[in-house]
mmCIF file of C-alpha atoms in Angstrom:
data_model
loop_
_atom_site.group_PDB
_atom_site.id
_atom_site.type_symbol
_atom_site.label_atom_id
_atom_site.label_comp_id
_atom_site.label_asym_id
_atom_site.label_seq_id
_atom_site.Cartn_x
_atom_site.Cartn_y
_atom_site.Cartn_z
ATOM 1 C CA MET A 1 28.424 37.910 63.645
ATOM 2 C CA PRO A 2 26.895 34.940 65.850
ATOM 3 C CA ASP A 3 26.950 34.854 69.213
ATOM 4 C CA ARG A 4 28.969 31.749 69.059
ATOM 5 C CA ALA A 5 32.122 29.912 67.119
ATOM 6 C CA ALA A 6 33.400 26.578 65.999
ATOM 7 C CA LEU A 7 36.189 25.756 64.225
ATOM 8 C CA VAL A 8 36.075 22.601 62.198
ATOM 9 C CA THR A 9 39.029 20.227 60.727
ATOM 10 C CA GLY A 10 39.270 17.797 57.860
ATOM 11 C CA ALA A 11 36.087 19.536 57.019
ATOM 12 C CA SER A 12 36.432 19.404 52.944
ATOM 13 C CA SER A 13 34.246 16.074 53.405
ATOM 14 C CA GLY A 14 32.509 13.374 55.060
ATOM 15 C CA ILE A 15 32.077 13.487 58.764
ATOM 16 C CA GLY A 16 33.975 17.019 59.292
ATOM 17 C CA LEU A 17 32.033 18.966 56.250
ATOM 18 C CA ALA A 18 28.575 16.877 58.183
ATOM 19 C CA ILE A 19 29.768 18.355 61.205
ATOM 20 C CA ALA A 20 30.018 21.712 59.705
ATOM 21 C CA GLN A 21 26.914 21.720 58.712
ATOM 22 C CA MET A 22 25.194 21.128 61.322
ATOM 23 C CA LEU A 23 27.219 23.483 63.257
ATOM 24 C CA GLY A 24 26.135 26.365 60.947
ATOM 25 C CA GLU A 25 22.446 24.937 61.404
ATOM 26 C CA GLU A 26 22.460 25.546 65.304
ATOM 27 C CA GLY A 27 23.880 29.297 64.622
ATOM 28 C CA TYR A 28 27.361 28.594 64.901
ATOM 29 C CA GLY A 29 30.007 30.841 63.066
ATOM 30 C CA LEU A 30 32.323 28.593 61.043
ATOM 31 C CA THR A 31 36.094 28.460 60.577
ATOM 32 C CA VAL A 32 36.475 25.170 58.154
ATOM 33 C CA ALA A 33 40.340 23.788 57.616
ATOM 34 C CA ALA A 34 41.499 20.779 55.313
ATOM 35 C CA ARG A 35 44.583 20.610 53.341
ATOM 36 C CA ARG A 36 43.080 20.273 49.727
ATOM 37 C CA PRO A 37 42.204 24.070 49.013
ATOM 38 C CA GLU A 38 40.121 23.253 46.294
ATOM 39 C CA LYS A 39 38.075 20.781 47.293
ATOM 40 C CA LEU A 40 38.061 23.072 50.444
ATOM 41 C CA ALA A 41 36.522 26.006 48.690
ATOM 42 C CA GLU A 42 33.728 23.647 47.850
ATOM 43 C CA ALA A 43 32.790 22.833 50.899
ATOM 44 C CA ALA A 44 32.897 26.398 52.134
ATOM 45 C CA ALA A 45 30.656 27.541 49.265
ATOM 46 C CA SER A 46 28.929 25.090 49.619
ATOM 47 C CA LEU A 47 28.333 26.227 53.541
ATOM 48 C CA ARG A 48 27.902 29.586 52.286
ATOM 49 C CA ASP A 49 25.493 28.815 50.227
ATOM 50 C CA ARG A 50 23.106 27.507 53.537
ATOM 51 C CA GLY A 51 24.170 31.318 54.649
ATOM 52 C CA TYR A 52 26.339 30.313 57.226
ATOM 53 C CA ALA A 53 29.208 32.830 58.051
ATOM 54 C CA VAL A 54 32.795 30.818 56.927
ATOM 55 C CA GLU A 55 35.851 31.505 57.078
ATOM 56 C CA GLU A 56 38.484 29.385 55.061
ATOM 57 C CA VAL A 57 41.702 28.159 55.989
ATOM 58 C CA ALA A 58 43.583 25.919 53.664
ATOM 59 C CA ALA A 59 45.996 23.816 55.878
ATOM 60 C CA ASN A 60 48.096 20.532 56.350
ATOM 61 C CA MET A 61 47.297 19.971 59.923
ATOM 62 C CA ALA A 62 50.708 17.868 60.041
ATOM 63 C CA ASP A 63 52.462 21.626 60.526
ATOM 64 C CA GLU A 64 53.168 23.110 63.260
ATOM 65 C CA ASP A 65 52.883 26.540 61.584
ATOM 66 C CA ALA A 66 49.436 25.046 59.800
ATOM 67 C CA VAL A 67 48.157 24.769 63.386
ATOM 68 C CA LYS A 68 48.656 27.934 64.257
ATOM 69 C CA ALA A 69 47.616 29.827 60.781
ATOM 70 C CA VAL A 70 43.868 27.695 61.462
ATOM 71 C CA VAL A 71 43.604 28.991 64.928
ATOM 72 C CA ALA A 72 44.807 33.006 64.190
ATOM 73 C CA ALA A 73 42.674 32.915 61.322
ATOM 74 C CA HIS A 74 39.478 31.599 63.576
ATOM 75 C CA GLU A 75 39.804 34.368 65.990
ATOM 76 C CA ALA A 76 40.705 37.064 63.964
ATOM 77 C CA ARG A 77 37.352 36.309 61.863
ATOM 78 C CA HIS A 78 35.162 35.256 64.856
ATOM 79 C CA GLY A 79 37.124 36.376 67.989
ATOM 80 C CA ARG A 80 35.533 33.454 70.247
ATOM 81 C CA LEU A 81 36.019 30.020 69.889
ATOM 82 C CA ASP A 82 32.834 27.504 71.836
ATOM 83 C CA VAL A 83 33.361 24.425 69.695
ATOM 84 C CA LEU A 84 36.337 22.777 68.450
ATOM 85 C CA VAL A 85 36.180 20.104 66.369
ATOM 86 C CA ASN A 86 39.712 17.920 65.554
ATOM 87 C CA ASN A 87 38.382 15.919 62.799
ATOM 88 C CA ALA A 88 41.356 16.146 60.081
ATOM 89 C CA GLY A 89 43.074 12.351 60.062
ATOM 90 C CA VAL A 90 44.730 9.572 57.455
ATOM 91 C CA GLY A 91 44.895 6.479 57.656
ATOM 92 C CA LEU A 92 46.927 4.054 56.093
ATOM 93 C CA GLY A 93 47.490 0.467 56.077
ATOM 94 C CA SER A 94 50.065 -1.730 56.163
ATOM 95 C CA THR A 95 51.885 -4.936 57.682
ATOM 96 C CA VAL A 96 54.222 -4.538 60.578
ATOM 97 C CA ALA A 97 57.017 -5.507 58.224
ATOM 98 C CA ASP A 98 56.363 -3.140 55.403
ATOM 99 C CA LEU A 99 55.599 0.208 57.649
ATOM 100 C CA GLN A 100 57.383 2.678 55.777
ATOM 101 C CA THR A 101 58.323 5.588 58.501
ATOM 102 C CA LYS A 102 57.284 8.700 56.048
ATOM 103 C CA ARG A 103 53.545 6.760 56.299
ATOM 104 C CA VAL A 104 54.192 6.217 60.024
ATOM 105 C CA ASP A 105 55.578 9.896 60.756
ATOM 106 C CA MET A 106 52.433 11.479 58.372
ATOM 107 C CA GLN A 107 49.675 9.257 60.544
ATOM 108 C CA LEU A 108 51.208 10.313 63.749
ATOM 109 C CA ASP A 109 51.477 13.703 62.992
ATOM 110 C CA VAL A 110 47.837 13.977 61.824
ATOM 111 C CA ASN A 111 46.330 12.079 63.738
ATOM 112 C CA LEU A 112 47.769 12.828 67.019
ATOM 113 C CA ARG A 113 50.328 15.680 67.238
ATOM 114 C CA SER A 114 47.637 18.125 65.090
ATOM 115 C CA VAL A 115 44.998 17.239 67.823
ATOM 116 C CA ILE A 116 47.506 18.272 70.680
ATOM 117 C CA LEU A 117 48.991 21.437 68.815
ATOM 118 C CA SER A 118 44.903 22.520 68.035
ATOM 119 C CA TYR A 119 44.505 22.373 71.937
ATOM 120 C CA ARG A 120 47.510 24.439 73.020
ATOM 121 C CA GLU A 121 47.040 27.191 70.145
ATOM 122 C CA SER A 122 43.097 27.586 71.028
ATOM 123 C CA ALA A 123 43.365 27.138 75.054
ATOM 124 C CA ALA A 124 42.792 30.298 75.557
ATOM 125 C CA LEU A 125 39.743 31.043 73.411
ATOM 126 C CA LEU A 126 38.825 28.020 74.880
ATOM 127 C CA ARG A 127 38.943 28.750 78.540
ATOM 128 C CA ALA A 128 37.334 31.991 77.775
ATOM 129 C CA ALA A 129 34.475 30.386 76.553
ATOM 130 C CA GLY A 130 34.218 27.999 79.515
ATOM 131 C CA ALA A 131 34.468 31.079 81.602
ATOM 132 C CA GLU A 132 31.586 32.666 80.141
ATOM 133 C CA HIS A 133 28.983 29.711 79.778
ATOM 134 C CA ARG A 134 30.765 26.724 81.191
ATOM 135 C CA ASN A 135 30.179 24.461 78.009
ATOM 136 C CA ALA A 136 32.941 24.905 75.418
ATOM 137 C CA LEU A 137 33.640 21.798 73.822
ATOM 138 C CA VAL A 138 35.700 19.984 72.128
ATOM 139 C CA VAL A 139 35.350 17.228 69.763
ATOM 140 C CA ASN A 140 38.000 14.719 68.866
ATOM 141 C CA MET A 141 37.622 12.439 66.342
ATOM 142 C CA SER A 142 39.106 8.506 67.248
ATOM 143 C CA SER A 143 37.697 5.167 65.795
ATOM 144 C CA ILE A 144 36.448 2.213 67.314
ATOM 145 C CA SER A 145 39.574 1.049 66.101
ATOM 146 C CA GLY A 146 41.680 2.908 69.005
ATOM 147 C CA LYS A 147 39.049 0.720 71.288
ATOM 148 C CA ALA A 148 40.729 -2.565 69.801
ATOM 149 C CA GLY A 149 44.075 -2.291 68.001
ATOM 150 C CA GLN A 150 43.576 -3.008 64.447
ATOM 151 C CA ALA A 151 45.907 -5.331 61.466
ATOM 152 C CA TRP A 152 46.763 -3.972 59.044
ATOM 153 C CA LEU A 153 45.702 -0.599 60.406
ATOM 154 C CA SER A 154 48.227 -1.004 63.228
ATOM 155 C CA VAL A 155 49.513 2.378 63.334
ATOM 156 C CA TYR A 156 46.370 3.939 62.403
ATOM 157 C CA SER A 157 45.016 2.001 65.471
ATOM 158 C CA ALA A 158 47.723 3.318 67.801
ATOM 159 C CA THR A 159 47.124 7.220 66.990
ATOM 160 C CA LYS A 160 43.236 6.421 67.913
ATOM 161 C CA ALA A 161 43.575 4.979 70.866
ATOM 162 C CA ALA A 162 46.350 7.928 71.763
ATOM 163 C CA VAL A 163 43.471 10.399 71.584
ATOM 164 C CA ILE A 164 41.618 8.682 73.695
ATOM 165 C CA GLY A 165 44.062 9.231 76.327
ATOM 166 C CA TRP A 166 44.155 12.752 75.594
ATOM 167 C CA THR A 167 40.959 12.824 75.452
ATOM 168 C CA GLN A 168 41.144 11.367 78.859
ATOM 169 C CA ALA A 169 43.679 13.721 80.099
ATOM 170 C CA MET A 170 42.227 17.227 78.545
ATOM 171 C CA ASN A 171 38.960 16.573 80.535
ATOM 172 C CA LYS A 172 41.407 16.582 83.813
ATOM 173 C CA GLU A 173 43.127 19.091 82.691
ATOM 174 C CA LEU A 174 40.278 21.689 81.773
ATOM 175 C CA ASN A 175 36.922 20.826 83.190
ATOM 176 C CA GLY A 176 37.467 22.811 86.153
ATOM 177 C CA GLU A 177 37.479 25.487 83.569
ATOM 178 C CA GLY A 178 34.138 24.851 81.696
ATOM 179 C CA VAL A 179 35.553 22.781 79.030
ATOM 180 C CA LYS A 180 34.936 19.723 78.101
ATOM 181 C CA SER A 181 36.142 17.515 75.597
ATOM 182 C CA VAL A 182 34.868 14.155 74.000
ATOM 183 C CA ALA A 183 36.478 11.239 71.739
ATOM 184 C CA LEU A 184 34.461 9.957 69.021
ATOM 185 C CA CYS A 185 34.616 6.485 68.141
ATOM 186 C CA PRO A 186 33.184 5.273 65.398
ATOM 187 C CA GLY A 187 33.265 1.855 63.245
ATOM 188 C CA PHE A 188 33.252 2.164 58.961
ATOM 189 C CA VAL A 189 31.119 5.542 58.498
ATOM 190 C CA ASP A 190 29.782 5.645 55.166
ATOM 191 C CA THR A 191 32.157 8.592 53.352
ATOM 192 C CA PRO A 192 35.120 8.321 50.839
ATOM 193 C CA MET A 193 37.685 7.803 53.233
ATOM 194 C CA THR A 194 35.731 4.297 53.626
ATOM 195 C CA GLU A 195 35.961 3.219 50.495
ATOM 196 C CA PHE A 196 38.932 0.961 51.022
ATOM 197 C CA ILE A 197 36.544 -1.663 52.278
ATOM 198 C CA ARG A 198 33.509 -1.478 50.579
ATOM 199 C CA GLU A 199 33.671 -4.819 48.862
ATOM 200 C CA GLN A 200 33.572 -6.348 52.349
ATOM 201 C CA VAL A 201 31.555 -3.845 53.766
ATOM 202 C CA PRO A 202 28.619 -2.569 51.674
ATOM 203 C CA PRO A 203 27.759 1.531 52.266
ATOM 204 C CA GLU A 204 24.416 0.595 53.080
ATOM 205 C CA GLU A 205 25.875 -1.375 55.771
ATOM 206 C CA MET A 206 27.909 1.302 57.180
ATOM 207 C CA ILE A 207 27.116 3.920 59.704
ATOM 208 C CA ARG A 208 25.788 7.247 58.205
ATOM 209 C CA THR A 209 27.251 10.760 58.933
ATOM 210 C CA SER A 210 24.436 11.490 60.385
ATOM 211 C CA ASP A 211 24.555 9.462 63.096
ATOM 212 C CA ILE A 212 27.797 11.393 63.947
ATOM 213 C CA THR A 213 26.460 14.905 63.990
ATOM 214 C CA GLU A 214 23.142 13.908 66.023
ATOM 215 C CA ALA A 215 25.420 12.684 68.908
ATOM 216 C CA VAL A 216 27.571 16.295 68.518
ATOM 217 C CA ARG A 217 24.050 17.870 68.620
ATOM 218 C CA PHE A 218 23.167 15.550 71.311
ATOM 219 C CA LEU A 219 26.748 17.213 73.205
ATOM 220 C CA LEU A 220 26.040 21.034 72.665
ATOM 221 C CA ARG A 221 22.883 20.843 74.459
ATOM 222 C CA THR A 222 23.888 18.709 77.851
ATOM 223 C CA SER A 223 23.882 20.517 80.906
ATOM 224 C CA PRO A 224 27.736 22.115 81.945
ATOM 225 C CA ASN A 225 27.120 19.440 84.894
ATOM 226 C CA CYS A 226 26.955 16.768 81.954
ATOM 227 C CA VAL A 227 30.657 15.646 80.796
ATOM 228 C CA VAL A 228 30.462 12.853 77.848
ATOM 229 C CA PRO A 229 34.024 11.837 77.408
ATOM 230 C CA GLU A 230 33.642 9.293 74.770
ATOM 231 C CA ILE A 231 30.760 7.493 72.507
ATOM 232 C CA VAL A 232 31.224 4.549 70.715
ATOM 233 C CA PHE A 233 29.624 3.937 67.504
ATOM 234 C CA GLN A 234 29.050 0.205 66.154
ATOM 235 C CA ARG A 235 27.200 -1.296 63.497
ATOM 236 C CA PRO A 236 24.718 -4.523 64.533
ATOM 237 C CA GLY A 237 26.653 -7.215 65.765
ATOM 238 C CA GLU A 238 29.925 -5.279 65.205
ATOM 239 C CA ALA A 239 32.131 -6.588 68.216
ATOM 240 C CA LEU A 240 35.040 -4.388 69.505
#
């Protein structure tokens, strides 16, 4: 068994899968979770093909019982949690007059509520890792739209701003126990989630998933004395 372990949600593609691959390279045992079983199975197989120890859990992170099941499966397989990556997310655009309650609730539940519940369910494991090496890490995927709210993506922006606030609160609560939290706030990243904007922003002009993974790799290497609460990723010339 690897000496350290990580749990990554939203790990079937894009940023989540890229972070999982990087953590595998760094020697972490992995639990990967995502909503669609078939897509997650493909992602998990690609990680196993690289020789990584992987537990896969298909789960809708909007559901409280699913969040509990993901953390329980991780603990049963790996017995410890050194890195938690809250990457599951959904963005549904709409003008305010046309907002559908179901879509509002979905974004609140996946983007924010699941982050809060993941912390609650993982708190004991994170504190145990923090007590051992003072460098447990929680990565919360926010967005540049959490720094400056965007029209049409208003609910998404609000949830991502809340993730930043939650991250700040968790640092105040858990830093003394060796648990760090960081909010990652990227602009458009070249992943399937940004297909809707590609006519306006070509993929070759977007941020790379490798930009995100290298930032997380840097965070893994910081000393227990260094907390990085937030990282903003902007494209050249992009303004907040």
